[in-house]
Short mmCIF file of C-alpha atoms in Angstrom, two decimals:
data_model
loop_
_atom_site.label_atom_id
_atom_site.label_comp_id
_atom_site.label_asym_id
_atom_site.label_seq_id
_atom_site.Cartn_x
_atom_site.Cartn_y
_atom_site.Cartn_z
CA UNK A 59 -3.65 42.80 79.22
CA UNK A 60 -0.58 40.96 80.70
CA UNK A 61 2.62 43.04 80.80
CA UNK A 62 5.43 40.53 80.08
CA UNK A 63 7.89 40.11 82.95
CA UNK A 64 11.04 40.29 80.72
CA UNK A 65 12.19 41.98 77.18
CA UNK A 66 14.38 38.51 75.80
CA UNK A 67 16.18 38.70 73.04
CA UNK A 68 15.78 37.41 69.77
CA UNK A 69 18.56 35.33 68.13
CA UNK A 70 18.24 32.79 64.93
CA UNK A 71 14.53 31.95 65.88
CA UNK A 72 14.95 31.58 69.31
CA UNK A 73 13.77 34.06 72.57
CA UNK A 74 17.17 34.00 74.67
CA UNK A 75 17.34 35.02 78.05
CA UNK A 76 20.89 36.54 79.85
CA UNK A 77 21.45 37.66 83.83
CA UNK A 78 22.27 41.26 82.42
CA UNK A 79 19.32 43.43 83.05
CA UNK A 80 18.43 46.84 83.19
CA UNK A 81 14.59 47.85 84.40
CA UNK A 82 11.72 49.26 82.46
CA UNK A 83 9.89 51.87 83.77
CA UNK A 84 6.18 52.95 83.39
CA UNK A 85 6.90 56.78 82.86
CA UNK A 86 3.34 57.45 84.17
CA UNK A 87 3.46 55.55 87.88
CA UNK A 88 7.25 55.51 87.61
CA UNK A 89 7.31 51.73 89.05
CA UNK A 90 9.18 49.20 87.81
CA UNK A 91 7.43 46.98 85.51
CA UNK A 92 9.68 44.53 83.57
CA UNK A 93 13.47 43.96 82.72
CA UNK A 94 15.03 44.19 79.75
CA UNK A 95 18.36 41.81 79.07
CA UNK A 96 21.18 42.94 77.81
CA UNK A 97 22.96 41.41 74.84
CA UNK A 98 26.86 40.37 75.62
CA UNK A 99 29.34 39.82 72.84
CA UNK A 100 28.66 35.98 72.89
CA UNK A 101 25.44 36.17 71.92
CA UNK A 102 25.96 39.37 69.75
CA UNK A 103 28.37 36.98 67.34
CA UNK A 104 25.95 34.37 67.18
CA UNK A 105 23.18 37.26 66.19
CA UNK A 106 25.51 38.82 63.74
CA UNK A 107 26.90 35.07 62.17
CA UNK A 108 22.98 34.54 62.10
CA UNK A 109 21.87 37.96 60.46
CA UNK A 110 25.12 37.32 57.60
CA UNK A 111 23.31 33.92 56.97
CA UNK A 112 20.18 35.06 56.46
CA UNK A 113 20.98 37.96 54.39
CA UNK A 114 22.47 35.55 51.83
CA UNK A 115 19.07 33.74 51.90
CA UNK A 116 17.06 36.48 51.50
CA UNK A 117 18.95 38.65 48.71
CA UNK A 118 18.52 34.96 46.60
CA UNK A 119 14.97 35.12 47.05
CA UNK A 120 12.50 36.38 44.30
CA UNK A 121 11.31 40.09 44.88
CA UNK A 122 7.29 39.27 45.20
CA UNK A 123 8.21 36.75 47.54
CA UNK A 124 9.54 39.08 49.51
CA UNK A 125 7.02 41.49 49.26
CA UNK A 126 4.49 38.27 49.85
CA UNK A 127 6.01 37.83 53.40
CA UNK A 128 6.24 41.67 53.64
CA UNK A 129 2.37 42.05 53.64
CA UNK A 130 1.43 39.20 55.48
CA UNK A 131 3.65 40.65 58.36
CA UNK A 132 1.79 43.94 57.93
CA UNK A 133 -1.61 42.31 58.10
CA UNK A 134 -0.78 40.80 61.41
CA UNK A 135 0.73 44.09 62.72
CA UNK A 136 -2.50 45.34 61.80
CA UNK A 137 -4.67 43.14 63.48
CA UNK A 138 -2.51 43.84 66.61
CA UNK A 139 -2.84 47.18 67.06
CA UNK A 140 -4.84 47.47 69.61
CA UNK A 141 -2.13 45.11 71.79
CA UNK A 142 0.93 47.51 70.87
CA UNK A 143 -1.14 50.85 71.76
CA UNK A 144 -1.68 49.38 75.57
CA UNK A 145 1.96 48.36 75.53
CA UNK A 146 3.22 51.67 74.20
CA UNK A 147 1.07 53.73 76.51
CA UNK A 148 2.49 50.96 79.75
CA UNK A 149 6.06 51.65 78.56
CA UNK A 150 6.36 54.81 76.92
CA UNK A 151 3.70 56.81 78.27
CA UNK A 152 1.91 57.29 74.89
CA UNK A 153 -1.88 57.68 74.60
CA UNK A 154 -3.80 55.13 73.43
CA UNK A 155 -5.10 56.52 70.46
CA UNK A 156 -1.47 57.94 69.37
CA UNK A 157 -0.39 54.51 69.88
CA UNK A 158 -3.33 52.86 67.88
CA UNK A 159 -2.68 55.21 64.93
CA UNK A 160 1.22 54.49 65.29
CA UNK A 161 0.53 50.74 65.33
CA UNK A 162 -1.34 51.19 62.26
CA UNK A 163 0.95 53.45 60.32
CA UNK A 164 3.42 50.72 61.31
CA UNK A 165 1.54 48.71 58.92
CA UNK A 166 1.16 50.66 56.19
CA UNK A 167 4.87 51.31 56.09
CA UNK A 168 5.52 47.53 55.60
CA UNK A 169 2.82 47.62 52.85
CA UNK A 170 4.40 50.55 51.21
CA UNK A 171 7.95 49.02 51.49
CA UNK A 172 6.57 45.45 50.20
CA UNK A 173 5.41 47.16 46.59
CA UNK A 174 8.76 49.58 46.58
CA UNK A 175 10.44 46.38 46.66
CA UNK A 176 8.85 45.60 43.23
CA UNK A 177 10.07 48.49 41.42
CA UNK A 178 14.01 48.64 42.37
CA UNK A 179 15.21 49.22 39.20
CA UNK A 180 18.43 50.56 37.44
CA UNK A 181 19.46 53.23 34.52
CA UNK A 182 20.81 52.80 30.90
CA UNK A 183 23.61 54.56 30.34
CA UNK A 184 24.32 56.29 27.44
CA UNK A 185 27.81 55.33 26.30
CA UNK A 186 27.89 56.46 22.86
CA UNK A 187 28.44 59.96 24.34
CA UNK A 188 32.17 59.84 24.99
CA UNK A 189 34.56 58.22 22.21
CA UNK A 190 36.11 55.63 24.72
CA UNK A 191 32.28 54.30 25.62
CA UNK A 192 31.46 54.09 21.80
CA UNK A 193 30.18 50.97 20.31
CA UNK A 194 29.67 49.76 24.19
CA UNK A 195 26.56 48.60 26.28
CA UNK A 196 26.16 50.16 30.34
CA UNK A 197 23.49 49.75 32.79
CA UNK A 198 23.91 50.58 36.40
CA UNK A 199 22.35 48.26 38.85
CA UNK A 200 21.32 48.05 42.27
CA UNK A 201 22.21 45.09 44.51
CA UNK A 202 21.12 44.04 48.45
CA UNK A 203 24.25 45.30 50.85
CA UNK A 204 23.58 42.37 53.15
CA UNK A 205 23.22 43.04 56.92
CA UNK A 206 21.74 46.46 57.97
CA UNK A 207 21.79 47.84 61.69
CA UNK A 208 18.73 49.59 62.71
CA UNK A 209 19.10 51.39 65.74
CA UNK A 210 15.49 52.77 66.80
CA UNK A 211 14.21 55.41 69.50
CA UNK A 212 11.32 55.27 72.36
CA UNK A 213 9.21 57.82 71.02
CA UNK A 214 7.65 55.84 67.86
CA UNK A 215 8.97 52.73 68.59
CA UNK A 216 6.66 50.26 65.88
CA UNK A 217 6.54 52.76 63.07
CA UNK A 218 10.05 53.99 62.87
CA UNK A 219 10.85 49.90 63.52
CA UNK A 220 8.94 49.43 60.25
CA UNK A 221 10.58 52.58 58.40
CA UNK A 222 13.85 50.10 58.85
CA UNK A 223 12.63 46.75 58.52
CA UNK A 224 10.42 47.02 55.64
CA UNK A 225 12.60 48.78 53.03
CA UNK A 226 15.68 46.41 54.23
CA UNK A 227 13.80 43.18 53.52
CA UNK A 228 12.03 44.78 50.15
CA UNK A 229 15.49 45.18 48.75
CA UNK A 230 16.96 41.96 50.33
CA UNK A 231 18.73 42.52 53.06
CA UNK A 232 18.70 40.74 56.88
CA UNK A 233 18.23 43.01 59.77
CA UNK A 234 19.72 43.14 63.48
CA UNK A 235 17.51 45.23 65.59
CA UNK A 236 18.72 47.20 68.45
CA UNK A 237 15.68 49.29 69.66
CA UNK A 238 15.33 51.49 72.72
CA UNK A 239 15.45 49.83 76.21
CA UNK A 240 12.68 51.81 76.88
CA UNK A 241 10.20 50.53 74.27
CA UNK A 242 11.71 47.13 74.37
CA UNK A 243 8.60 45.21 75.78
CA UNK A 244 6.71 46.98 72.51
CA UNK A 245 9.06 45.91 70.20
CA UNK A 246 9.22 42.21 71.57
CA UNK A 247 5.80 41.78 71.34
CA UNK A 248 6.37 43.82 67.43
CA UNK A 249 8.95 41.25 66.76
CA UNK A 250 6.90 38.24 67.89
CA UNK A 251 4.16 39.25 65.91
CA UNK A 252 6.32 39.58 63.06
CA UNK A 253 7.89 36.14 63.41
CA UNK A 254 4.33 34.57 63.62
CA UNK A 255 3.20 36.04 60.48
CA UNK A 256 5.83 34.08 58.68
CA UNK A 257 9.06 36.60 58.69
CA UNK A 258 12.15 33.98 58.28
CA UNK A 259 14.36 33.39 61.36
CA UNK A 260 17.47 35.26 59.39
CA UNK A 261 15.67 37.54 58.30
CA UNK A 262 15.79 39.70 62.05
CA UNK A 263 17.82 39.27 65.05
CA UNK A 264 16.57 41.64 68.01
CA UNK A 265 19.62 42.58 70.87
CA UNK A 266 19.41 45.14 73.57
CA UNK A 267 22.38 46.68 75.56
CA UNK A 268 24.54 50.20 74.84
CA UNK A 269 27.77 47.84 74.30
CA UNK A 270 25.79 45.79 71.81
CA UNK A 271 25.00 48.74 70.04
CA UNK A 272 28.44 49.43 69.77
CA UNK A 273 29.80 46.04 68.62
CA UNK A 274 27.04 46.33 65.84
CA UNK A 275 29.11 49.63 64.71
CA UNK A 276 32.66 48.25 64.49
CA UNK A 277 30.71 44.51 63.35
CA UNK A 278 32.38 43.55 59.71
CA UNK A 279 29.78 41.40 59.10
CA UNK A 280 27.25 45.25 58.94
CA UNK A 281 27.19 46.59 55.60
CA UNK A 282 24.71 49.55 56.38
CA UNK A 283 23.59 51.09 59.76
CA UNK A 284 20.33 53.32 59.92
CA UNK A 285 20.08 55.33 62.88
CA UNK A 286 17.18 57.15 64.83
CA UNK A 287 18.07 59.32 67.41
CA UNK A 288 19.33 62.56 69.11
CA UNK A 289 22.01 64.43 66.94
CA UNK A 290 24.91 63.74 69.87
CA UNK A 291 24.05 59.96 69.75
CA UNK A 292 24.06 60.08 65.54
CA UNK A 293 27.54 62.27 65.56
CA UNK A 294 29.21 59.04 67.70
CA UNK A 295 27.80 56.56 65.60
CA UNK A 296 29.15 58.43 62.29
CA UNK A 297 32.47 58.89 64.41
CA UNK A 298 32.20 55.07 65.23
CA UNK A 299 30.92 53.31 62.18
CA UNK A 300 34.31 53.86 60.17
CA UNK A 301 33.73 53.40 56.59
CA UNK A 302 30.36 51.77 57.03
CA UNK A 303 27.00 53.80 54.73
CA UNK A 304 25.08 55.54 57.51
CA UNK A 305 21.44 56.89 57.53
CA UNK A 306 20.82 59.18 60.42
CA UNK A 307 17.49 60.63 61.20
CA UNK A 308 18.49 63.34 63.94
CA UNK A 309 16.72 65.85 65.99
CA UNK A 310 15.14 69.10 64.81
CA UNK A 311 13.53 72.44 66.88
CA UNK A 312 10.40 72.47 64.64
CA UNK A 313 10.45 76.13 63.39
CA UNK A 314 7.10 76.72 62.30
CA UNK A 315 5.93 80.58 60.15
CA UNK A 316 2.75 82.32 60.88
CA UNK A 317 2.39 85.14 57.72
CA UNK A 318 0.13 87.88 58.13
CA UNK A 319 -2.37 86.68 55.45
CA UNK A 320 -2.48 83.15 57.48
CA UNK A 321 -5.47 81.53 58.42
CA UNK A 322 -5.31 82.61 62.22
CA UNK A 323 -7.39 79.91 63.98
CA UNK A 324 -6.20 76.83 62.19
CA UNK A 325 -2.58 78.13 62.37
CA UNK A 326 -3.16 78.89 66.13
CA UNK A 327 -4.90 75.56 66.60
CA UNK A 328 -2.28 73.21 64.77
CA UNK A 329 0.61 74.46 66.18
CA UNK A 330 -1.11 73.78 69.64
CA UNK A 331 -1.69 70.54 69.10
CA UNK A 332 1.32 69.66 67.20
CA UNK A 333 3.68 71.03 69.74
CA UNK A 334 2.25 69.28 72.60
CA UNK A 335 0.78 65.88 71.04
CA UNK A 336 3.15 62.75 71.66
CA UNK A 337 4.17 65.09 74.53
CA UNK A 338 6.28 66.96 72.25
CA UNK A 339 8.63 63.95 71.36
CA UNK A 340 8.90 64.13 68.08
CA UNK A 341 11.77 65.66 66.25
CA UNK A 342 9.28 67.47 64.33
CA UNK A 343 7.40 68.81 67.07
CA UNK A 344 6.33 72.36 66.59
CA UNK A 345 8.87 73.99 68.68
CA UNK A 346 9.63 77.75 67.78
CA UNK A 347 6.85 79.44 65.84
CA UNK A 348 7.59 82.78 64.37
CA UNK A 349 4.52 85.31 64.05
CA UNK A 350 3.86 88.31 62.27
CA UNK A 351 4.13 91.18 64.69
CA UNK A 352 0.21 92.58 63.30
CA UNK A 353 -1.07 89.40 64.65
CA UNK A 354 0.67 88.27 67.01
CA UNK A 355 -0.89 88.94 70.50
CA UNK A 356 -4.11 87.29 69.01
CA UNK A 357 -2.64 83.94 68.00
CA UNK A 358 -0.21 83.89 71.44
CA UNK A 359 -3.95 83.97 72.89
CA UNK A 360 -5.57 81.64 70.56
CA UNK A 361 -2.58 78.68 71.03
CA UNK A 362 -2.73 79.16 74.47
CA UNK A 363 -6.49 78.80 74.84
CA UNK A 364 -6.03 75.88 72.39
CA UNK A 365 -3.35 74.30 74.39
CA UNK A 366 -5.50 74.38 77.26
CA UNK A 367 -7.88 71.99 76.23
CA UNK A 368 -5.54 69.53 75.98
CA UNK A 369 -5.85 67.16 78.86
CA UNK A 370 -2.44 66.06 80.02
CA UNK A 371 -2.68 62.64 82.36
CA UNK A 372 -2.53 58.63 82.62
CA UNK A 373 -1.76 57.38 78.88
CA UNK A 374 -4.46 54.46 79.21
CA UNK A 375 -7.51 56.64 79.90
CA UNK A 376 -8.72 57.28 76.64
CA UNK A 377 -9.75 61.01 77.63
CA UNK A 378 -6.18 61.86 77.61
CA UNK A 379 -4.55 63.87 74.68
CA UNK A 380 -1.53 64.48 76.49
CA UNK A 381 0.91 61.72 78.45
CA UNK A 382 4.29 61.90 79.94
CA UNK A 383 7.42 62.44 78.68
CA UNK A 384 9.73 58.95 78.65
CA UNK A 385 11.06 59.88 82.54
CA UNK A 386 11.22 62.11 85.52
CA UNK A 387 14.75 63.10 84.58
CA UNK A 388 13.51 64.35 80.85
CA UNK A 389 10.82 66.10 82.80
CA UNK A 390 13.26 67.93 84.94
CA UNK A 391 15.31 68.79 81.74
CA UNK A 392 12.27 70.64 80.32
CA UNK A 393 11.74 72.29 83.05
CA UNK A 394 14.68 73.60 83.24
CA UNK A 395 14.26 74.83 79.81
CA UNK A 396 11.41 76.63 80.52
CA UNK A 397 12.85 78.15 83.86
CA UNK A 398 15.95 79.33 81.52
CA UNK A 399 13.64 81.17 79.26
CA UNK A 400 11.36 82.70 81.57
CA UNK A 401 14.90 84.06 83.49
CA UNK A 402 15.88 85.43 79.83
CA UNK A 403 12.67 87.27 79.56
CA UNK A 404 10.03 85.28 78.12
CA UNK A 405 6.48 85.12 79.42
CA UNK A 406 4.44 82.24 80.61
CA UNK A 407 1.12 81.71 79.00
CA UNK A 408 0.38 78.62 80.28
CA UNK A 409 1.47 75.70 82.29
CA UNK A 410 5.35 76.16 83.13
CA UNK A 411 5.07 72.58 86.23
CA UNK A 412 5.48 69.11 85.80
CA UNK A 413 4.82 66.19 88.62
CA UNK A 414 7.02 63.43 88.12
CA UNK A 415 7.01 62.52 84.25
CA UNK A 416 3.89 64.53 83.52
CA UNK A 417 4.75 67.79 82.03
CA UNK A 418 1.89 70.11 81.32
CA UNK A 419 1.20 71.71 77.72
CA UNK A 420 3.55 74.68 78.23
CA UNK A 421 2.98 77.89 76.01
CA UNK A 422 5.71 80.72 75.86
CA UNK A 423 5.49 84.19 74.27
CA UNK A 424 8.61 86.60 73.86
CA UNK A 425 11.08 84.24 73.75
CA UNK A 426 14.53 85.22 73.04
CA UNK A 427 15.96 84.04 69.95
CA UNK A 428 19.18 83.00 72.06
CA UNK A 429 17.89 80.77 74.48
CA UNK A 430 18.36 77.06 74.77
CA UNK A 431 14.83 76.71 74.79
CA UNK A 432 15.14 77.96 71.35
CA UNK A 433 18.23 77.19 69.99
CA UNK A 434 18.59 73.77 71.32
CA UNK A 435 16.10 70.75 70.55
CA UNK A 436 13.64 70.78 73.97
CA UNK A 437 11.94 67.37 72.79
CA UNK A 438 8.58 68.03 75.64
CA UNK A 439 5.29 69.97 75.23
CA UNK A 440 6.33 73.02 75.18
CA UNK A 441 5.76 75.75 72.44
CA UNK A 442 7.69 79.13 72.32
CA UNK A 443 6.26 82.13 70.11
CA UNK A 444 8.32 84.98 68.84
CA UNK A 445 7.50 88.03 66.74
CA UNK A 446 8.37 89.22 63.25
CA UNK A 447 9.05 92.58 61.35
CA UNK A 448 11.28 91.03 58.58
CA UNK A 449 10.34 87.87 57.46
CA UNK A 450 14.06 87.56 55.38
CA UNK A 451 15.62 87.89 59.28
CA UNK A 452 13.12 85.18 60.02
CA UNK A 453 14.81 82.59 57.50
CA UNK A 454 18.24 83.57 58.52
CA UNK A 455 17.45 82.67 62.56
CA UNK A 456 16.15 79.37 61.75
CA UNK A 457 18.91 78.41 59.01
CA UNK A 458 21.86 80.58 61.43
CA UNK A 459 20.65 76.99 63.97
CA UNK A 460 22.22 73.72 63.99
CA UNK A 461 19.37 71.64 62.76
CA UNK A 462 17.68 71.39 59.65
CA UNK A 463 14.78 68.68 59.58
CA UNK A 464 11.58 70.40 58.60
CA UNK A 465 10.12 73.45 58.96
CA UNK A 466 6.04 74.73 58.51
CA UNK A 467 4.86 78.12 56.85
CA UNK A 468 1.03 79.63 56.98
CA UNK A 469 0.33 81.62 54.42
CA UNK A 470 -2.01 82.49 51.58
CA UNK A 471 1.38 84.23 49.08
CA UNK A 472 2.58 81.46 46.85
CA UNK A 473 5.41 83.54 46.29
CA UNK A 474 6.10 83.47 50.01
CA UNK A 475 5.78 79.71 50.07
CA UNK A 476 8.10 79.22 47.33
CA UNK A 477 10.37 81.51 48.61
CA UNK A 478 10.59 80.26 51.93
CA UNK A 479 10.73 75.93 49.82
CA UNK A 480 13.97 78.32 47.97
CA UNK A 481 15.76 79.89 51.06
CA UNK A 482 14.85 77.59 54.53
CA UNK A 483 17.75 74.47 54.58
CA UNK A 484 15.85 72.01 55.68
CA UNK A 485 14.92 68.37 54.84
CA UNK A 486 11.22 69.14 53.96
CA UNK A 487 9.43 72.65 54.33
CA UNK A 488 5.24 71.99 54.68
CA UNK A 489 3.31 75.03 53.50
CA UNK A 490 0.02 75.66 55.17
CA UNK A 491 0.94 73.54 57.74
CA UNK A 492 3.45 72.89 61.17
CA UNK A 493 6.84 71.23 61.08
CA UNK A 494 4.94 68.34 62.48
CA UNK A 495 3.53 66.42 59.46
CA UNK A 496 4.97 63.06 57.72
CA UNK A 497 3.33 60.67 55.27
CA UNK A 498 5.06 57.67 55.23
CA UNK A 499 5.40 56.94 51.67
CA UNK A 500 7.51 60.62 51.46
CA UNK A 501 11.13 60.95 51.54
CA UNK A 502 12.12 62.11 55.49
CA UNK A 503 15.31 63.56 56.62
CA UNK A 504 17.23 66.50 57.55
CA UNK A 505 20.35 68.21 57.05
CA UNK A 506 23.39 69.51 59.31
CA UNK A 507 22.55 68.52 62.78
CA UNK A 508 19.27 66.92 61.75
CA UNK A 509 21.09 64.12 59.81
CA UNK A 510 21.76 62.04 56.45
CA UNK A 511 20.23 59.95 53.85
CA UNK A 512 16.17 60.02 53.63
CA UNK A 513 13.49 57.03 55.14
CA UNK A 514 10.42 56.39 53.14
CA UNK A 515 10.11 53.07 51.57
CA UNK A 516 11.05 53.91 48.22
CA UNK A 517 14.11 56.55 49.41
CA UNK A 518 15.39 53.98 52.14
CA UNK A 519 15.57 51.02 49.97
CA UNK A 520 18.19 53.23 48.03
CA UNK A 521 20.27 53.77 50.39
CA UNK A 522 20.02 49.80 51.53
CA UNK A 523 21.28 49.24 47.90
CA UNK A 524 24.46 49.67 46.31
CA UNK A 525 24.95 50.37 42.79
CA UNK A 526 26.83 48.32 40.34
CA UNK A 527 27.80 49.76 36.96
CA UNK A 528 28.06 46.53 34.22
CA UNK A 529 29.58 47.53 30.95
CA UNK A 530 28.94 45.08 27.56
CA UNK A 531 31.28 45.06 25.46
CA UNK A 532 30.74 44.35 21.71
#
């Protein structure tokens, strides 16, 4: 297919061009493929004055209407997805089949968010239970907050574009996209195919530019700004957005258990794949995985084995399980990493080199609990094992860290699982499976470094409502 010369942007209906350009990158070939323009303040009032008008439209508008233009979006989406996945793996280096599945899960997020948007509902509340509320009628409500910000990363551009746009629009809000210069040829096409299926002019405005994303912070005319990034972008925009409701889904260092009593092969085999699929850029990513000293050297051997059947290359041939990270400089970061921890004692299993973008499926065993490559969030495909005596030590190393997204346990004790559900601080904690799993109907977010509020359709739309207490008085 045709790569587009240019990422525009898109302002009250209309594709605008502007002379300030950056360059997008194929991560693979590293050549230049496109430019993206920039959004100046000009055109970032006319997007915002836009955005205010349509959110008034919009919140007046009947909830299955809504959802009615909701789904017909996703059914275009869907019948695209074969379009985005080429674009993603041109851009952003993602295989074709991640990309497919993204496309589609992309979908089904704006099908999910189009039936949550039926069932926003309020709470009677009991008012004969104090003497002042006696005699007296109260229901709590929940109301549109009018123009969200949704800030979005590179590494699942459509599907965490969806996780903002759909529950916005269920609960009747307008939407100014700022999404990652380096997906912004996938979302273009994303918000094209969005407009086409019948999504309202006001209902999205789509800007690029770092000083565009920080007009849409200090912007009165934002009510709610929902954030996907790394944890030192998401503490400036909390810093930044002054009194403005934030969501912030941060970065994590995907701690994942391996008990004793585990299954051994489909422990060894998921956290293989889940720690270098996507190329590891997922803030989920099986990172750190903790294993029982008894069984330990086996699954070091298995995961390695398993990560070497991986094949890491050129995102559009379809044999390819494994592309390259977003750019040459997040390469070299990684690497660096991995040089760190192999300096600090660990031990290479496998892979350890990169070429350009194209890091291969790294496995290392012994790794010192201190290290940045544990500690810190490495965001490539690289996995670091470590063994266990004490599993209680275990839970405080992962919650003595600064993130807290999810975190995976194998084990066949229930009374393990639920005491790990009881004592890990995290956002989610999967049992029987790696810190890399997400449905997108569940509530998803982290806490201390790994961020605020919750996505999911239903959990999202909450926090792109406010609540409104009405008292009736007799």
């Amino acid at each position: 297919m045709r790569i587009p010369e240019k990422a525009a942007l898109y302002i009250d209906g209309e594709w605008v061009d502007t002379d300030r350009r950056r360059p997008a990158v194929n991560p693979y070939t590293g050549e230049e493929i496109a430019t993206v323009c920039e959004c100046p303040p000009a055109l970032l009032s006319r997007a915002l004055a836009a955005a205010a008008r349509g959110a008034a439209d919009i919140a007046a508008m009947a909830a299955r209407e809504r959802a009615s233009l909701i789904r017909q979006a996703a059914a275009a989406v869907r019948g695209h997805a074969d379009e985005l996945a080429h674009l993603m793996a041109v851009e952003t280096g993602k295989p074709l089949a991640d990309g497919r599945t993204e496309a589609l899960r992309s979908a089904e997020t704006l099908e999910l968010s189009a039936e949550e948007g039926l069932r926003i509902e309020g709470a009677h509340i009991p008012m004969e239970s104090s003497a002042i509320g006696a005699g007296k009628i109260g229901v709590s409500l929940r109301f549109p907050v009018g123009v969200v910000a949704a800030i979005t990363p590179f590494n699942a551009p459509v599907n965490l574009t969806a996780h903002k746009l759909g529950p916005a629009w269920a609960a009747g809000n307008a939407v100014v996209l700022k999404s990652s210069p380096m997906a912004a040829l996938t979302l273009q096409r994303y918000v094209e195919i969005l407009a086409q299926a019948g999504i309202p002019p006001g209902w999205l405005q789509s800007i690029q530019g770092d000083e565009a994303a920080i007009g849409l912070l200090r912007a009165p005319e934002v009510d709610f700004i929902s954030f996907t990034g790394s944890s030192r972008i998401g503490e400036q925009v909390k810093a930044g957005s002054g009194l403005k409701r934030v969501a912030l889904e941060l970065g994590g260092n995907g701690y994942t258990i391996v008990a004793p009593d585990a299954d051994l092969e489909e422990a060894a085999r998921t956290c293989a794949r889940n720690g270098m699929r996507l190329a590891g850029q997922s803030c989920i990513s099986v990172q750190n995985v903790c294993v029982h000293r008894s069984i330990y050297e086996e699954f070091a051997r298995r995961v390695a084995y398993h990560a070497s059947t991986l094949r890491a290359g050129d995102p559009l041939d379809a044999a390819t399980d494994v592309g390259p990270v977003i750019n040459a400089h997040s390469a070299g970061r990684i690497q660096g990493l991995v040089d760190d921890a192999v300096r600090s004692g660990a031990r290479l299993m496998l892979g350890g080199t990169h070429r350009g973008a194209l890091v291969q499926p790294t496995v290392l065993a012994d790794v010192p609990a201190a290290c940045h490559a544990v500690r810190g969030e490495i965001f490539g495909p690289v996995v670091a094992l470590m063994p266990y005596d004490d599993i209680q030590a275990v839970f405080s190393q992962i919650n003595a860290g600064p993130f807290g997204l999810q975190a995976g346990i194998f084990t066949a004790s229930l009374p393990l699982a639920l005491e790990a559900a009881r004592k890990l601080r995290m956002g989610a904690v999967i049992v029987n499976g790696s810190s890399t799993w997400r449905s997108d109907q569940a509530p998803y977010g982290g806490v201390k470094a790994s961020g605020i509020g919750r996505e999911g359709p239903r959990f999202a739309i909450r926090e792109m409502t406010e609540e409104r207490f009405v008292v009736f008085n007799a």
